Short mmCIF file of C-alpha atoms in Angstrom, two decimals:
data_model
loop_
_atom_site.label_atom_id
_atom_site.label_comp_id
_atom_site.label_asym_id
_atom_site.label_seq_id
_atom_site.Cartn_x
_atom_site.Cartn_y
_atom_site.Cartn_z
CA MET A 1 59.56 278.91 50.76
CA SER A 2 62.68 281.03 51.01
CA LEU A 3 65.91 280.25 49.19
CA THR A 4 68.90 279.98 51.51
CA HIS A 5 71.45 281.52 49.16
CA PHE A 6 69.75 284.95 49.18
CA ASP A 7 69.59 287.42 52.04
CA ALA A 8 66.56 289.52 53.00
CA SER A 9 67.35 292.10 50.30
CA GLY A 10 67.74 289.45 47.57
CA GLN A 11 71.53 289.51 47.41
CA ALA A 12 73.35 286.22 46.86
CA HIS A 13 75.43 285.08 49.82
CA MET A 14 77.13 282.01 51.22
CA VAL A 15 74.93 280.36 53.85
CA ASP A 16 76.26 280.68 57.39
CA VAL A 17 76.55 277.10 58.66
CA SER A 18 78.52 277.91 61.82
CA ASP A 19 75.54 277.16 64.10
CA LYS A 20 74.67 273.87 62.41
CA ALA A 21 75.52 270.58 64.08
CA VAL A 22 78.40 268.51 62.77
CA THR A 23 76.83 265.27 61.53
CA ALA A 24 77.64 262.41 59.20
CA ARG A 25 76.30 263.24 55.76
CA GLU A 26 76.03 261.25 52.55
CA ALA A 27 74.66 261.96 49.09
CA VAL A 28 74.15 259.68 46.11
CA ALA A 29 73.63 261.05 42.61
CA GLN A 30 73.12 259.34 39.26
CA GLY A 31 73.16 260.11 35.58
CA CYS A 32 73.81 258.38 32.29
CA VAL A 33 75.34 258.81 28.88
CA VAL A 34 73.24 257.32 26.08
CA MET A 35 75.10 256.20 22.97
CA THR A 36 74.91 253.64 20.19
CA ALA A 37 75.76 250.01 20.89
CA GLU A 38 78.90 250.41 18.77
CA THR A 39 80.14 253.33 20.89
CA LEU A 40 79.31 251.42 24.07
CA ALA A 41 81.53 248.59 22.82
CA LEU A 42 84.37 251.10 22.41
CA ALA A 43 83.82 252.37 25.95
CA GLN A 44 84.16 248.84 27.25
CA GLY A 45 87.66 248.38 25.98
CA GLY A 46 88.23 249.47 22.43
CA ALA A 47 88.76 253.24 22.69
CA LYS A 48 92.05 254.60 21.37
CA LYS A 49 92.32 257.05 24.29
CA GLY A 50 92.46 254.15 26.74
CA ASP A 51 90.36 253.10 29.72
CA VAL A 52 87.27 255.29 29.31
CA LEU A 53 85.54 254.15 32.49
CA GLY A 54 88.69 254.38 34.62
CA VAL A 55 89.47 257.90 33.43
CA ALA A 56 85.85 258.99 33.96
CA ARG A 57 85.91 257.54 37.49
CA LEU A 58 89.04 259.55 38.35
CA ALA A 59 87.57 262.69 36.78
CA GLY A 60 84.43 262.33 38.91
CA ILE A 61 86.46 261.89 42.09
CA MET A 62 88.59 264.93 41.28
CA ALA A 63 85.49 266.98 40.46
CA ALA A 64 83.81 266.16 43.79
CA LYS A 65 86.89 267.46 45.59
CA ARG A 66 86.82 270.71 43.56
CA THR A 67 83.09 271.47 43.75
CA ALA A 68 83.57 274.62 45.86
CA ASP A 69 85.88 275.95 43.12
CA LEU A 70 83.18 275.43 40.48
CA ILE A 71 79.91 276.34 42.23
CA PRO A 72 80.21 279.88 43.62
CA LEU A 73 78.33 279.53 46.91
CA CYS A 74 79.36 275.98 47.89
CA HIS A 75 81.39 275.52 51.04
CA PRO A 76 84.74 273.75 50.74
CA LEU A 77 84.27 270.48 52.59
CA PRO A 78 86.51 267.82 54.09
CA ILE A 79 85.28 264.92 51.99
CA SER A 80 85.83 261.54 53.61
CA LYS A 81 84.68 259.35 50.70
CA VAL A 82 83.99 259.64 46.99
CA SER A 83 83.16 256.56 44.96
CA LEU A 84 81.90 256.26 41.42
CA ASP A 85 80.23 253.25 39.87
CA LEU A 86 80.15 253.23 36.08
CA GLU A 87 77.97 250.48 34.67
CA PRO A 88 77.65 249.74 30.96
CA ASP A 89 73.97 249.13 30.18
CA ALA A 90 73.11 247.51 26.85
CA ALA A 91 69.43 248.36 27.37
CA LEU A 92 70.09 252.12 27.10
CA PRO A 93 72.54 251.59 25.36
CA GLY A 94 75.02 253.60 27.39
CA ILE A 95 76.73 254.00 30.72
CA ARG A 96 75.01 254.61 34.05
CA VAL A 97 77.07 256.64 36.51
CA THR A 98 76.46 256.67 40.28
CA ALA A 99 78.47 258.78 42.73
CA THR A 100 78.45 258.43 46.51
CA VAL A 101 80.04 261.17 48.61
CA ARG A 102 80.44 261.29 52.39
CA THR A 103 81.61 263.84 54.92
CA THR A 104 81.25 264.71 58.55
CA GLY A 105 80.45 268.38 58.71
CA ARG A 106 77.95 271.23 58.96
CA THR A 107 76.60 271.07 55.42
CA GLY A 108 75.70 268.35 52.94
CA VAL A 109 77.48 266.88 49.96
CA GLU A 110 74.67 266.85 47.40
CA MET A 111 76.49 269.28 45.12
CA GLU A 112 79.67 267.21 45.33
CA ALA A 113 77.81 264.05 44.28
CA LEU A 114 76.03 265.85 41.44
CA THR A 115 79.29 267.42 40.27
CA ALA A 116 81.05 264.05 40.33
CA VAL A 117 78.35 262.48 38.15
CA SER A 118 78.26 265.43 35.75
CA VAL A 119 82.01 265.51 35.21
CA ALA A 120 82.24 261.73 34.86
CA CYS A 121 79.53 261.88 32.17
CA LEU A 122 81.30 264.76 30.43
CA THR A 123 84.55 262.79 30.49
CA ILE A 124 82.86 259.79 28.90
CA TYR A 125 81.53 262.10 26.20
CA ASP A 126 84.96 263.68 25.67
CA MET A 127 86.71 260.35 25.33
CA LEU A 128 84.15 258.91 22.90
CA LYS A 129 83.11 261.98 20.88
CA ALA A 130 85.34 261.01 17.95
CA ALA A 131 83.14 257.95 17.52
CA GLU A 132 79.79 259.62 18.22
CA LYS A 133 78.94 263.27 18.71
CA SER A 134 75.23 262.60 19.23
CA MET A 135 75.62 260.99 22.68
CA VAL A 136 73.17 262.37 25.25
CA LEU A 137 73.88 263.10 28.92
CA GLN A 138 70.63 262.66 30.79
CA ASP A 139 68.82 262.05 34.06
CA ILE A 140 71.47 263.65 36.29
CA ARG A 141 69.79 263.86 39.68
CA LEU A 142 70.09 263.44 43.40
CA VAL A 143 68.96 259.93 44.34
CA ARG A 144 69.24 260.23 48.12
CA LYS A 145 70.88 262.11 50.91
CA SER A 146 71.17 261.64 54.63
CA GLY A 147 72.19 263.76 57.60
CA GLY A 148 71.74 267.38 58.45
CA LYS A 149 68.92 269.63 59.55
CA SER A 150 66.64 268.85 56.61
CA GLY A 151 66.89 265.10 57.28
CA ASP A 152 66.89 262.25 54.84
CA TYR A 153 65.69 262.39 51.25
CA GLU A 154 65.06 259.66 48.72
CA ALA A 155 63.94 260.30 45.15
CA ASN A 156 60.98 258.45 43.72
CA PRO A 157 62.15 255.51 41.58
#
């Protein structure tokens, strides 16, 4: 299998997508921040810095829109939708983050969805680190994607 971000001589390059078809594309990524039950309670309304989940949602949306500025070989894309779902989960305990990103274009939005989740998780950590520095960001992954030449993908549950 060849990697698309390297040319025949092994040099990194941006993939030429000019010959690809413009299609509807969507990607969904997930991750979570594991913390103590006490820190989770703070995240749900008691944090001194304010609305932890609301700020993390905005950070994730902003990050998706700036992915090409952060990942060197990503194409800047006209994103048509970014949504983040942040669900407190007492069973972890922690917060599960899901990002959905859509575009109509020549390349997919997997990196945008993964970036949104990563930055939302980092923002949760930043806002709660005064209460708990041992929080763990984990399981950041692509859950599914649709559209494009490579077709649909769905991760195993």
